[in-house]
Amino acid sequence: MSNPPASAAITATGLRKSYGDQVVLDGTDLSIPAGTIFGLLGPNGAGKTTIVRIRSTLIDADGGTATVGGHDVAGDPVAVRRQIGVTGQFSAIDSLLTGQENLLLMADLNHLPRAVGRQRAAALLEQFDLVEAAGKTPGTYSGGMKRRLDLAMTLMGDPRIIFLDEPTTGLDPRSRQTMWKIIRELAADGVTIFLTTQYLEEADQLADRIAVLDRGAIVAEGIPSELKRLIPGGHVLLTFADAAGLESAARALPEAVPDHDALTLHVPGDGGLTSLRELLHRLDDSVDVADLTIHTPDLDDVFFALTTTRKAS
């Protein structure tokens, strides 16, 4: 394997994993720059959690190579573990300990000096708005509070790369927004976030770059706007001040669909800068466009177009 780019926090080349006859990963390739939020989308059973488990050294791949923080996952798993934090779909919280005790336990597991551990626990309780709940057991916490404590525990080791495997599953909208804010703050501090999610809005809101995984293979990758332009259905809506302007534009753009009542013209297109320039160039200078709006497919459209229907697993 060639050396990964110096700026790549996470890489994978030809990653493969099977369980018996079931192929879970079928040669995935990824390169994730440091300090970014990378979103991995895919239906249940597509292989998202398997990728996280391989890269966090919990399971071995059957083939291919992966690096995390510049270290080979298979060849130097100890070095990988020193750099990462993992928050999964299921909480790692000890229900018999208080919130503060859970954090101090993580401090001990990370071999932090006692004073440093207490200082970091206090700071995280403050950051995650858990100060008042610090002396209570998680059984008294809401779902959002448990997720925040779980992530705070992950951060006790000060990881620079964090794997978040569906971190907001089951949370109410307010708690989800709180988690989004925390994730953005981590990325702003230079932490690399690898996020798997089934919430398409979540990926759209958070991720700098998104890959769509289906049946173990990456079927599309790019920034959210690029992915949306892959799917037909985008259009530009032109609004005119009067019927004369609409009729002139309709003659110049015969592929467009006019709405005479609304004085609008529906023009198929991807909404990109080049196509917009071409569109406006085709209109006569005397045609007065009162308003222009761009409509592109959303990530829901991308998801349904690029992934196959399958049962949850």
PDB file of C-alpha atoms in Angstrom:
ATOM      1  CA  MET A   1       0.000   0.000   0.000  1.00  0.00           C
ATOM      2  CA  SER A   2       1.257   3.494  -0.859  1.00  0.00           C
ATOM      3  CA  ASN A   3       1.575   5.953   1.981  1.00  0.00           C
ATOM      4  CA  PRO A   4      -1.643   7.939   2.588  1.00  0.00           C
ATOM      5  CA  PRO A   5      -1.594  11.717   2.084  1.00  0.00           C
ATOM      6  CA  ALA A   6      -0.221  13.562   5.101  1.00  0.00           C
ATOM      7  CA  SER A   7      -3.548  15.369   5.543  1.00  0.00           C
ATOM      8  CA  ALA A   8      -5.612  12.155   5.523  1.00  0.00           C
ATOM      9  CA  ALA A   9      -6.820  11.166   8.980  1.00  0.00           C
ATOM     10  CA  ILE A  10      -8.568   7.993   7.800  1.00  0.00           C
ATOM     11  CA  THR A  11      -7.997   5.918   4.667  1.00  0.00           C
ATOM     12  CA  ALA A  12      -9.203   2.630   3.271  1.00  0.00           C
ATOM     13  CA  THR A  13      -8.146   0.762   0.147  1.00  0.00           C
ATOM     14  CA  GLY A  14     -10.005  -2.302  -1.100  1.00  0.00           C
ATOM     15  CA  LEU A  15     -11.506  -3.030   2.311  1.00  0.00           C
ATOM     16  CA  ARG A  16     -13.338  -6.367   2.389  1.00  0.00           C
ATOM     17  CA  LYS A  17     -15.301  -8.271   5.010  1.00  0.00           C
ATOM     18  CA  SER A  18     -17.578 -11.303   4.807  1.00  0.00           C
ATOM     19  CA  TYR A  19     -19.487 -13.414   7.295  1.00  0.00           C
ATOM     20  CA  GLY A  20     -19.829 -16.823   5.692  1.00  0.00           C
ATOM     21  CA  ASP A  21     -21.455 -16.326   2.308  1.00  0.00           C
ATOM     22  CA  GLN A  22     -22.623 -12.811   3.154  1.00  0.00           C
ATOM     23  CA  VAL A  23     -20.341 -10.118   1.722  1.00  0.00           C
ATOM     24  CA  VAL A  24     -20.569  -7.074   4.012  1.00  0.00           C
ATOM     25  CA  LEU A  25     -17.799  -4.932   2.494  1.00  0.00           C
ATOM     26  CA  ASP A  26     -16.833  -5.431  -1.104  1.00  0.00           C
ATOM     27  CA  GLY A  27     -13.651  -3.420  -1.694  1.00  0.00           C
ATOM     28  CA  THR A  28     -14.357   0.040  -0.236  1.00  0.00           C
ATOM     29  CA  ASP A  29     -11.946   2.942  -0.794  1.00  0.00           C
ATOM     30  CA  LEU A  30     -12.012   6.150   1.254  1.00  0.00           C
ATOM     31  CA  SER A  31      -9.721   9.043   2.150  1.00  0.00           C
ATOM     32  CA  ILE A  32     -10.891  11.461   4.851  1.00  0.00           C
ATOM     33  CA  PRO A  33      -8.983  14.714   5.493  1.00  0.00           C
ATOM     34  CA  ALA A  34      -8.073  15.636   9.053  1.00  0.00           C
ATOM     35  CA  GLY A  35     -10.354  18.064  10.860  1.00  0.00           C
ATOM     36  CA  THR A  36     -13.433  17.342   8.739  1.00  0.00           C
ATOM     37  CA  ILE A  37     -16.820  15.729   9.328  1.00  0.00           C
ATOM     38  CA  PHE A  38     -17.333  12.750   7.023  1.00  0.00           C
ATOM     39  CA  GLY A  39     -20.823  11.296   6.745  1.00  0.00           C
ATOM     40  CA  LEU A  40     -21.480   7.694   5.729  1.00  0.00           C
ATOM     41  CA  LEU A  41     -25.035   6.975   4.598  1.00  0.00           C
ATOM     42  CA  GLY A  42     -26.600   3.645   3.832  1.00  0.00           C
ATOM     43  CA  PRO A  43     -29.575   1.409   4.627  1.00  0.00           C
ATOM     44  CA  ASN A  44     -29.524  -1.079   7.488  1.00  0.00           C
ATOM     45  CA  GLY A  45     -27.163  -3.910   6.678  1.00  0.00           C
ATOM     46  CA  ALA A  46     -25.165  -1.891   4.131  1.00  0.00           C
ATOM     47  CA  GLY A  47     -21.927  -2.248   6.117  1.00  0.00           C
ATOM     48  CA  LYS A  48     -21.671   1.095   7.940  1.00  0.00           C
ATOM     49  CA  THR A  49     -21.098  -0.319  11.428  1.00  0.00           C
ATOM     50  CA  THR A  50     -18.684  -2.912  10.048  1.00  0.00           C
ATOM     51  CA  ILE A  51     -16.492  -0.129   8.648  1.00  0.00           C
ATOM     52  CA  VAL A  52     -16.478   1.584  12.044  1.00  0.00           C
ATOM     53  CA  ARG A  53     -15.621  -1.666  13.839  1.00  0.00           C
ATOM     54  CA  ILE A  54     -12.722  -2.414  11.496  1.00  0.00           C
ATOM     55  CA  ARG A  55     -11.253   1.081  11.734  1.00  0.00           C
ATOM     56  CA  SER A  56     -11.585   1.169  15.489  1.00  0.00           C
ATOM     57  CA  THR A  57      -9.698  -2.190  15.660  1.00  0.00           C
ATOM     58  CA  LEU A  58     -12.669  -4.113  17.078  1.00  0.00           C
ATOM     59  CA  ILE A  59     -12.697  -6.617  14.215  1.00  0.00           C
ATOM     60  CA  ASP A  60     -10.289  -7.553  11.423  1.00  0.00           C
ATOM     61  CA  ALA A  61     -10.884  -7.029   7.736  1.00  0.00           C
ATOM     62  CA  ASP A  62     -10.635 -10.002   5.386  1.00  0.00           C
ATOM     63  CA  GLY A  63      -8.778  -7.970   2.783  1.00  0.00           C
ATOM     64  CA  GLY A  64      -7.568  -4.524   1.878  1.00  0.00           C
ATOM     65  CA  THR A  65      -5.834  -1.986   4.089  1.00  0.00           C
ATOM     66  CA  ALA A  66      -6.897   0.867   6.368  1.00  0.00           C
ATOM     67  CA  THR A  67      -5.048   3.585   8.232  1.00  0.00           C
ATOM     68  CA  VAL A  68      -6.187   5.825  11.064  1.00  0.00           C
ATOM     69  CA  GLY A  69      -4.058   8.758  12.107  1.00  0.00           C
ATOM     70  CA  GLY A  70      -1.291   7.504   9.826  1.00  0.00           C
ATOM     71  CA  HIS A  71      -1.124   4.077  11.510  1.00  0.00           C
ATOM     72  CA  ASP A  72      -2.060   0.802   9.861  1.00  0.00           C
ATOM     73  CA  VAL A  73      -5.150  -0.594  11.577  1.00  0.00           C
ATOM     74  CA  ALA A  74      -4.041  -4.222  11.292  1.00  0.00           C
ATOM     75  CA  GLY A  75      -0.322  -3.640  11.801  1.00  0.00           C
ATOM     76  CA  ASP A  76      -0.379  -1.182  14.712  1.00  0.00           C
ATOM     77  CA  PRO A  77      -3.777  -1.334  16.445  1.00  0.00           C
ATOM     78  CA  VAL A  78      -2.413  -0.013  19.759  1.00  0.00           C
ATOM     79  CA  ALA A  79      -1.283   3.232  18.110  1.00  0.00           C
ATOM     80  CA  VAL A  80      -4.682   3.553  16.440  1.00  0.00           C
ATOM     81  CA  ARG A  81      -6.529   3.118  19.743  1.00  0.00           C
ATOM     82  CA  ARG A  82      -4.482   5.887  21.345  1.00  0.00           C
ATOM     83  CA  GLN A  83      -5.828   8.382  18.823  1.00  0.00           C
ATOM     84  CA  ILE A  84      -9.489   7.471  18.530  1.00  0.00           C
ATOM     85  CA  GLY A  85     -12.752   7.644  20.401  1.00  0.00           C
ATOM     86  CA  VAL A  86     -15.841   5.614  19.547  1.00  0.00           C
ATOM     87  CA  THR A  87     -19.465   6.339  20.398  1.00  0.00           C
ATOM     88  CA  GLY A  88     -21.794   3.641  19.120  1.00  0.00           C
ATOM     89  CA  GLN A  89     -25.503   3.097  18.810  1.00  0.00           C
ATOM     90  CA  PHE A  90     -25.544   1.539  22.264  1.00  0.00           C
ATOM     91  CA  SER A  91     -24.267   3.371  25.300  1.00  0.00           C
ATOM     92  CA  ALA A  92     -21.082   2.357  27.104  1.00  0.00           C
ATOM     93  CA  ILE A  93     -22.301   4.008  30.322  1.00  0.00           C
ATOM     94  CA  ASP A  94     -22.161   2.022  33.578  1.00  0.00           C
ATOM     95  CA  SER A  95     -25.658   2.404  35.013  1.00  0.00           C
ATOM     96  CA  LEU A  96     -24.433   1.741  38.577  1.00  0.00           C
ATOM     97  CA  LEU A  97     -22.086   4.730  38.576  1.00  0.00           C
ATOM     98  CA  THR A  98     -22.963   8.419  38.636  1.00  0.00           C
ATOM     99  CA  GLY A  99     -22.231  10.614  35.649  1.00  0.00           C
ATOM    100  CA  GLN A 100     -19.082  11.945  37.273  1.00  0.00           C
ATOM    101  CA  GLU A 101     -17.955   8.461  38.290  1.00  0.00           C
ATOM    102  CA  ASN A 102     -18.377   7.253  34.711  1.00  0.00           C
ATOM    103  CA  LEU A 103     -16.088  10.022  33.528  1.00  0.00           C
ATOM    104  CA  LEU A 104     -13.513   9.317  36.232  1.00  0.00           C
ATOM    105  CA  LEU A 105     -13.578   5.641  35.294  1.00  0.00           C
ATOM    106  CA  MET A 106     -12.683   6.631  31.737  1.00  0.00           C
ATOM    107  CA  ALA A 107      -9.896   8.817  33.110  1.00  0.00           C
ATOM    108  CA  ASP A 108      -8.450   5.775  34.895  1.00  0.00           C
ATOM    109  CA  LEU A 109      -8.782   3.633  31.757  1.00  0.00           C
ATOM    110  CA  ASN A 110      -6.869   6.306  29.843  1.00  0.00           C
ATOM    111  CA  HIS A 111      -4.180   6.335  32.570  1.00  0.00           C
ATOM    112  CA  LEU A 112      -4.668  10.023  33.344  1.00  0.00           C
ATOM    113  CA  PRO A 113      -3.141  11.395  36.542  1.00  0.00           C
ATOM    114  CA  ARG A 114      -5.823  11.762  39.209  1.00  0.00           C
ATOM    115  CA  ALA A 115      -5.775  15.574  39.239  1.00  0.00           C
ATOM    116  CA  VAL A 116      -5.845  15.763  35.431  1.00  0.00           C
ATOM    117  CA  GLY A 117      -8.731  13.308  35.274  1.00  0.00           C
ATOM    118  CA  ARG A 118     -10.821  15.267  37.761  1.00  0.00           C
ATOM    119  CA  GLN A 119     -10.087  18.517  35.964  1.00  0.00           C
ATOM    120  CA  ARG A 120     -11.046  17.091  32.583  1.00  0.00           C
ATOM    121  CA  ALA A 121     -14.203  15.464  33.981  1.00  0.00           C
ATOM    122  CA  ALA A 122     -15.307  18.788  35.470  1.00  0.00           C
ATOM    123  CA  ALA A 123     -14.673  20.570  32.176  1.00  0.00           C
ATOM    124  CA  LEU A 124     -16.651  17.996  30.193  1.00  0.00           C
ATOM    125  CA  LEU A 125     -19.567  18.069  32.622  1.00  0.00           C
ATOM    126  CA  GLU A 126     -19.677  21.828  32.092  1.00  0.00           C
ATOM    127  CA  GLN A 127     -19.313  21.592  28.307  1.00  0.00           C
ATOM    128  CA  PHE A 128     -22.082  19.000  27.991  1.00  0.00           C
ATOM    129  CA  ASP A 129     -24.444  20.733  30.437  1.00  0.00           C
ATOM    130  CA  LEU A 130     -24.345  17.831  32.899  1.00  0.00           C
ATOM    131  CA  VAL A 131     -23.118  19.600  36.039  1.00  0.00           C
ATOM    132  CA  GLU A 132     -26.439  19.308  37.877  1.00  0.00           C
ATOM    133  CA  ALA A 133     -26.731  15.627  36.928  1.00  0.00           C
ATOM    134  CA  ALA A 134     -23.113  14.753  37.750  1.00  0.00           C
ATOM    135  CA  GLY A 135     -23.966  13.114  41.084  1.00  0.00           C
ATOM    136  CA  LYS A 136     -26.929  11.136  39.736  1.00  0.00           C
ATOM    137  CA  THR A 137     -26.980   7.712  38.114  1.00  0.00           C
ATOM    138  CA  PRO A 138     -27.833   7.496  34.390  1.00  0.00           C
ATOM    139  CA  GLY A 139     -31.158   5.857  35.191  1.00  0.00           C
ATOM    140  CA  THR A 140     -32.431   9.351  36.004  1.00  0.00           C
ATOM    141  CA  TYR A 141     -31.130  10.822  32.723  1.00  0.00           C
ATOM    142  CA  SER A 142     -33.107  11.569  29.583  1.00  0.00           C
ATOM    143  CA  GLY A 143     -32.046   9.954  26.310  1.00  0.00           C
ATOM    144  CA  GLY A 144     -30.279  13.133  25.238  1.00  0.00           C
ATOM    145  CA  MET A 145     -28.387  13.375  28.524  1.00  0.00           C
ATOM    146  CA  LYS A 146     -27.211   9.773  28.200  1.00  0.00           C
ATOM    147  CA  ARG A 147     -25.914  10.428  24.684  1.00  0.00           C
ATOM    148  CA  ARG A 148     -24.087  13.542  25.885  1.00  0.00           C
ATOM    149  CA  LEU A 149     -22.520  11.613  28.773  1.00  0.00           C
ATOM    150  CA  ASP A 150     -21.530   8.819  26.408  1.00  0.00           C
ATOM    151  CA  LEU A 151     -19.774  11.285  24.103  1.00  0.00           C
ATOM    152  CA  ALA A 152     -18.163  13.059  27.068  1.00  0.00           C
ATOM    153  CA  MET A 153     -16.748   9.698  28.183  1.00  0.00           C
ATOM    154  CA  THR A 154     -15.322   9.226  24.683  1.00  0.00           C
ATOM    155  CA  LEU A 155     -13.597  12.600  24.936  1.00  0.00           C
ATOM    156  CA  MET A 156     -11.867  11.862  28.252  1.00  0.00           C
ATOM    157  CA  GLY A 157      -8.896  10.485  26.315  1.00  0.00           C
ATOM    158  CA  ASP A 158      -8.751  13.646  24.163  1.00  0.00           C
ATOM    159  CA  PRO A 159      -8.989  11.737  20.845  1.00  0.00           C
ATOM    160  CA  ARG A 160      -8.276  13.574  17.602  1.00  0.00           C
ATOM    161  CA  ILE A 161     -10.370  11.142  15.559  1.00  0.00           C
ATOM    162  CA  ILE A 162     -13.884  10.153  16.654  1.00  0.00           C
ATOM    163  CA  PHE A 163     -16.192   7.516  15.196  1.00  0.00           C
ATOM    164  CA  LEU A 164     -19.851   8.334  15.814  1.00  0.00           C
ATOM    165  CA  ASP A 165     -22.021   5.381  14.836  1.00  0.00           C
ATOM    166  CA  GLU A 166     -25.598   6.697  14.558  1.00  0.00           C
ATOM    167  CA  PRO A 167     -25.134   8.933  17.630  1.00  0.00           C
ATOM    168  CA  THR A 168     -28.585  10.557  17.593  1.00  0.00           C
ATOM    169  CA  THR A 169     -30.778   7.518  16.978  1.00  0.00           C
ATOM    170  CA  GLY A 170     -33.935   7.813  19.072  1.00  0.00           C
ATOM    171  CA  LEU A 171     -33.304  11.372  20.255  1.00  0.00           C
ATOM    172  CA  ASP A 172     -35.986  14.048  20.164  1.00  0.00           C
ATOM    173  CA  PRO A 173     -35.406  17.050  17.836  1.00  0.00           C
ATOM    174  CA  ARG A 174     -34.095  19.320  20.614  1.00  0.00           C
ATOM    175  CA  SER A 175     -31.591  16.734  21.852  1.00  0.00           C
ATOM    176  CA  ARG A 176     -30.509  16.057  18.280  1.00  0.00           C
ATOM    177  CA  GLN A 177     -29.846  19.758  17.733  1.00  0.00           C
ATOM    178  CA  THR A 178     -27.744  19.824  20.900  1.00  0.00           C
ATOM    179  CA  MET A 179     -25.650  16.909  19.654  1.00  0.00           C
ATOM    180  CA  TRP A 180     -25.192  18.612  16.296  1.00  0.00           C
ATOM    181  CA  LYS A 181     -23.854  21.704  18.047  1.00  0.00           C
ATOM    182  CA  ILE A 182     -21.357  19.613  20.017  1.00  0.00           C
ATOM    183  CA  ILE A 183     -20.205  17.775  16.881  1.00  0.00           C
ATOM    184  CA  ARG A 184     -19.668  21.054  15.030  1.00  0.00           C
ATOM    185  CA  GLU A 185     -17.644  22.436  17.954  1.00  0.00           C
ATOM    186  CA  LEU A 186     -15.425  19.341  17.965  1.00  0.00           C
ATOM    187  CA  ALA A 187     -14.733  19.698  14.250  1.00  0.00           C
ATOM    188  CA  ALA A 188     -13.996  23.406  14.708  1.00  0.00           C
ATOM    189  CA  ASP A 189     -11.316  22.374  17.222  1.00  0.00           C
ATOM    190  CA  GLY A 190      -9.676  20.191  14.570  1.00  0.00           C
ATOM    191  CA  VAL A 191     -11.147  16.822  15.550  1.00  0.00           C
ATOM    192  CA  THR A 192     -11.898  14.471  12.645  1.00  0.00           C
ATOM    193  CA  ILE A 193     -15.433  13.078  12.833  1.00  0.00           C
ATOM    194  CA  PHE A 194     -16.488   9.879  11.051  1.00  0.00           C
ATOM    195  CA  LEU A 195     -20.276   9.882  11.257  1.00  0.00           C
ATOM    196  CA  THR A 196     -22.618   7.090  10.253  1.00  0.00           C
ATOM    197  CA  THR A 197     -26.280   7.991  10.224  1.00  0.00           C
ATOM    198  CA  GLN A 198     -29.638   7.139   8.712  1.00  0.00           C
ATOM    199  CA  TYR A 199     -30.893  10.691   9.270  1.00  0.00           C
ATOM    200  CA  LEU A 200     -30.335  12.335   5.895  1.00  0.00           C
ATOM    201  CA  GLU A 201     -30.922  15.820   7.286  1.00  0.00           C
ATOM    202  CA  GLU A 202     -28.207  15.119   9.856  1.00  0.00           C
ATOM    203  CA  ALA A 203     -25.646  14.300   7.180  1.00  0.00           C
ATOM    204  CA  ASP A 204     -26.716  17.315   5.133  1.00  0.00           C
ATOM    205  CA  GLN A 205     -26.393  19.631   8.138  1.00  0.00           C
ATOM    206  CA  LEU A 206     -23.083  18.324   9.478  1.00  0.00           C
ATOM    207  CA  ALA A 207     -20.941  16.590   6.893  1.00  0.00           C
ATOM    208  CA  ASP A 208     -18.288  18.307   4.819  1.00  0.00           C
ATOM    209  CA  ARG A 209     -18.309  15.253   2.585  1.00  0.00           C
ATOM    210  CA  ILE A 210     -20.672  12.275   2.269  1.00  0.00           C
ATOM    211  CA  ALA A 211     -20.348   8.743   0.917  1.00  0.00           C
ATOM    212  CA  VAL A 212     -23.313   6.506   0.155  1.00  0.00           C
ATOM    213  CA  LEU A 213     -22.743   2.837   0.970  1.00  0.00           C
ATOM    214  CA  ASP A 214     -24.942   0.123  -0.468  1.00  0.00           C
ATOM    215  CA  ARG A 215     -24.413  -3.658  -0.296  1.00  0.00           C
ATOM    216  CA  GLY A 216     -20.849  -3.171   0.882  1.00  0.00           C
ATOM    217  CA  ALA A 217     -19.749  -0.767  -1.865  1.00  0.00           C
ATOM    218  CA  ILE A 218     -19.422   3.003  -2.080  1.00  0.00           C
ATOM    219  CA  VAL A 219     -21.896   3.985  -4.803  1.00  0.00           C
ATOM    220  CA  ALA A 220     -21.372   7.765  -4.611  1.00  0.00           C
ATOM    221  CA  GLU A 221     -19.181  10.250  -2.769  1.00  0.00           C
ATOM    222  CA  GLY A 222     -18.915  14.040  -2.708  1.00  0.00           C
ATOM    223  CA  ILE A 223     -20.008  17.197  -0.960  1.00  0.00           C
ATOM    224  CA  PRO A 224     -23.782  17.289  -0.363  1.00  0.00           C
ATOM    225  CA  SER A 225     -24.483  19.657  -3.260  1.00  0.00           C
ATOM    226  CA  GLU A 226     -22.567  17.399  -5.676  1.00  0.00           C
ATOM    227  CA  LEU A 227     -24.550  14.352  -4.619  1.00  0.00           C
ATOM    228  CA  LYS A 228     -27.845  16.158  -5.073  1.00  0.00           C
ATOM    229  CA  ARG A 229     -26.918  17.080  -8.636  1.00  0.00           C
ATOM    230  CA  LEU A 230     -26.443  13.390  -9.483  1.00  0.00           C
ATOM    231  CA  ILE A 231     -30.189  12.849  -9.370  1.00  0.00           C
ATOM    232  CA  PRO A 232     -32.560  14.072 -12.109  1.00  0.00           C
ATOM    233  CA  GLY A 233     -35.338  16.406 -11.059  1.00  0.00           C
ATOM    234  CA  GLY A 234     -33.507  19.654 -10.461  1.00  0.00           C
ATOM    235  CA  HIS A 235     -34.940  22.788 -12.029  1.00  0.00           C
ATOM    236  CA  VAL A 236     -34.794  26.560 -12.080  1.00  0.00           C
ATOM    237  CA  LEU A 237     -37.988  28.503 -11.484  1.00  0.00           C
ATOM    238  CA  LEU A 238     -38.174  31.886 -13.202  1.00  0.00           C
ATOM    239  CA  THR A 239     -40.836  34.376 -12.091  1.00  0.00           C
ATOM    240  CA  PHE A 240     -41.912  37.286 -14.292  1.00  0.00           C
ATOM    241  CA  ALA A 241     -43.589  40.595 -13.596  1.00  0.00           C
ATOM    242  CA  ASP A 242     -46.065  40.244 -16.476  1.00  0.00           C
ATOM    243  CA  ALA A 243     -47.425  37.812 -19.051  1.00  0.00           C
ATOM    244  CA  ALA A 244     -45.418  39.384 -21.883  1.00  0.00           C
ATOM    245  CA  GLY A 245     -42.145  38.568 -20.138  1.00  0.00           C
ATOM    246  CA  LEU A 246     -43.273  35.005 -19.467  1.00  0.00           C
ATOM    247  CA  GLU A 247     -44.278  34.490 -23.117  1.00  0.00           C
ATOM    248  CA  SER A 248     -40.980  35.875 -24.426  1.00  0.00           C
ATOM    249  CA  ALA A 249     -38.984  33.595 -22.106  1.00  0.00           C
ATOM    250  CA  ALA A 250     -41.136  30.579 -23.030  1.00  0.00           C
ATOM    251  CA  ARG A 251     -40.349  31.133 -26.728  1.00  0.00           C
ATOM    252  CA  ALA A 252     -36.613  31.315 -25.958  1.00  0.00           C
ATOM    253  CA  LEU A 253     -36.748  28.211 -23.742  1.00  0.00           C
ATOM    254  CA  PRO A 254     -39.026  25.710 -25.506  1.00  0.00           C
ATOM    255  CA  GLU A 255     -38.077  22.897 -23.080  1.00  0.00           C
ATOM    256  CA  ALA A 256     -39.486  24.893 -20.136  1.00  0.00           C
ATOM    257  CA  VAL A 257     -43.009  24.515 -18.714  1.00  0.00           C
ATOM    258  CA  PRO A 258     -44.911  27.770 -18.157  1.00  0.00           C
ATOM    259  CA  ASP A 259     -47.500  28.448 -15.470  1.00  0.00           C
ATOM    260  CA  HIS A 260     -49.528  31.368 -16.804  1.00  0.00           C
ATOM    261  CA  ASP A 261     -51.482  31.879 -13.608  1.00  0.00           C
ATOM    262  CA  ALA A 262     -48.359  32.116 -11.416  1.00  0.00           C
ATOM    263  CA  LEU A 263     -46.287  33.858 -14.142  1.00  0.00           C
ATOM    264  CA  THR A 264     -43.514  31.304 -13.690  1.00  0.00           C
ATOM    265  CA  LEU A 265     -41.406  29.161 -15.965  1.00  0.00           C
ATOM    266  CA  HIS A 266     -40.152  25.726 -14.846  1.00  0.00           C
ATOM    267  CA  VAL A 267     -36.785  25.108 -16.545  1.00  0.00           C
ATOM    268  CA  PRO A 268     -35.121  21.668 -16.144  1.00  0.00           C
ATOM    269  CA  GLY A 269     -31.499  21.908 -15.034  1.00  0.00           C
ATOM    270  CA  ASP A 270     -28.998  21.083 -12.321  1.00  0.00           C
ATOM    271  CA  GLY A 271     -28.810  24.640 -10.982  1.00  0.00           C
ATOM    272  CA  GLY A 272     -25.039  24.787 -11.451  1.00  0.00           C
ATOM    273  CA  LEU A 273     -23.283  28.063 -12.222  1.00  0.00           C
ATOM    274  CA  THR A 274     -22.460  27.082 -15.800  1.00  0.00           C
ATOM    275  CA  SER A 275     -26.017  26.037 -16.641  1.00  0.00           C
ATOM    276  CA  LEU A 276     -27.417  29.199 -15.042  1.00  0.00           C
ATOM    277  CA  ARG A 277     -25.160  31.353 -17.199  1.00  0.00           C
ATOM    278  CA  GLU A 278     -26.267  29.481 -20.307  1.00  0.00           C
ATOM    279  CA  LEU A 279     -29.904  29.832 -19.286  1.00  0.00           C
ATOM    280  CA  LEU A 280     -29.720  33.599 -18.779  1.00  0.00           C
ATOM    281  CA  HIS A 281     -27.709  34.011 -21.989  1.00  0.00           C
ATOM    282  CA  ARG A 282     -30.566  32.433 -23.950  1.00  0.00           C
ATOM    283  CA  LEU A 283     -33.031  35.026 -22.692  1.00  0.00           C
ATOM    284  CA  ASP A 284     -33.473  38.269 -24.578  1.00  0.00           C
ATOM    285  CA  ASP A 285     -32.058  41.301 -22.786  1.00  0.00           C
ATOM    286  CA  SER A 286     -35.534  42.834 -22.823  1.00  0.00           C
ATOM    287  CA  VAL A 287     -36.978  39.962 -20.769  1.00  0.00           C
ATOM    288  CA  ASP A 288     -37.258  41.096 -17.155  1.00  0.00           C
ATOM    289  CA  VAL A 289     -36.911  38.202 -14.701  1.00  0.00           C
ATOM    290  CA  ALA A 290     -38.445  39.279 -11.382  1.00  0.00           C
ATOM    291  CA  ASP A 291     -37.150  36.304  -9.388  1.00  0.00           C
ATOM    292  CA  LEU A 292     -35.055  33.179  -9.851  1.00  0.00           C
ATOM    293  CA  THR A 293     -34.981  30.180  -7.518  1.00  0.00           C
ATOM    294  CA  ILE A 294     -32.986  26.969  -7.819  1.00  0.00           C
ATOM    295  CA  HIS A 295     -34.555  23.672  -6.826  1.00  0.00           C
ATOM    296  CA  THR A 296     -32.324  20.616  -6.469  1.00  0.00           C
ATOM    297  CA  PRO A 297     -33.081  17.079  -5.266  1.00  0.00           C
ATOM    298  CA  ASP A 298     -32.399  16.577  -1.555  1.00  0.00           C
ATOM    299  CA  LEU A 299     -30.457  13.775   0.116  1.00  0.00           C
ATOM    300  CA  ASP A 300     -33.646  11.746   0.465  1.00  0.00           C
ATOM    301  CA  ASP A 301     -33.821  11.604  -3.330  1.00  0.00           C
ATOM    302  CA  VAL A 302     -30.140  10.657  -3.513  1.00  0.00           C
ATOM    303  CA  PHE A 303     -30.549   7.935  -0.891  1.00  0.00           C
ATOM    304  CA  PHE A 304     -33.565   6.307  -2.512  1.00  0.00           C
ATOM    305  CA  ALA A 305     -32.092   6.517  -6.004  1.00  0.00           C
ATOM    306  CA  LEU A 306     -28.701   5.040  -5.123  1.00  0.00           C
ATOM    307  CA  THR A 307     -29.535   2.409  -2.514  1.00  0.00           C
ATOM    308  CA  THR A 308     -31.505  -0.783  -2.688  1.00  0.00           C
ATOM    309  CA  THR A 309     -34.384  -1.818  -0.448  1.00  0.00           C
ATOM    310  CA  ARG A 310     -33.395  -4.465   2.051  1.00  0.00           C
ATOM    311  CA  LYS A 311     -34.478  -5.800   5.404  1.00  0.00           C
ATOM    312  CA  ALA A 312     -32.909  -4.408   8.570  1.00  0.00           C
ATOM    313  CA  SER A 313     -30.118  -6.458  10.076  1.00  0.00           C
TER     314      SER A 313
END
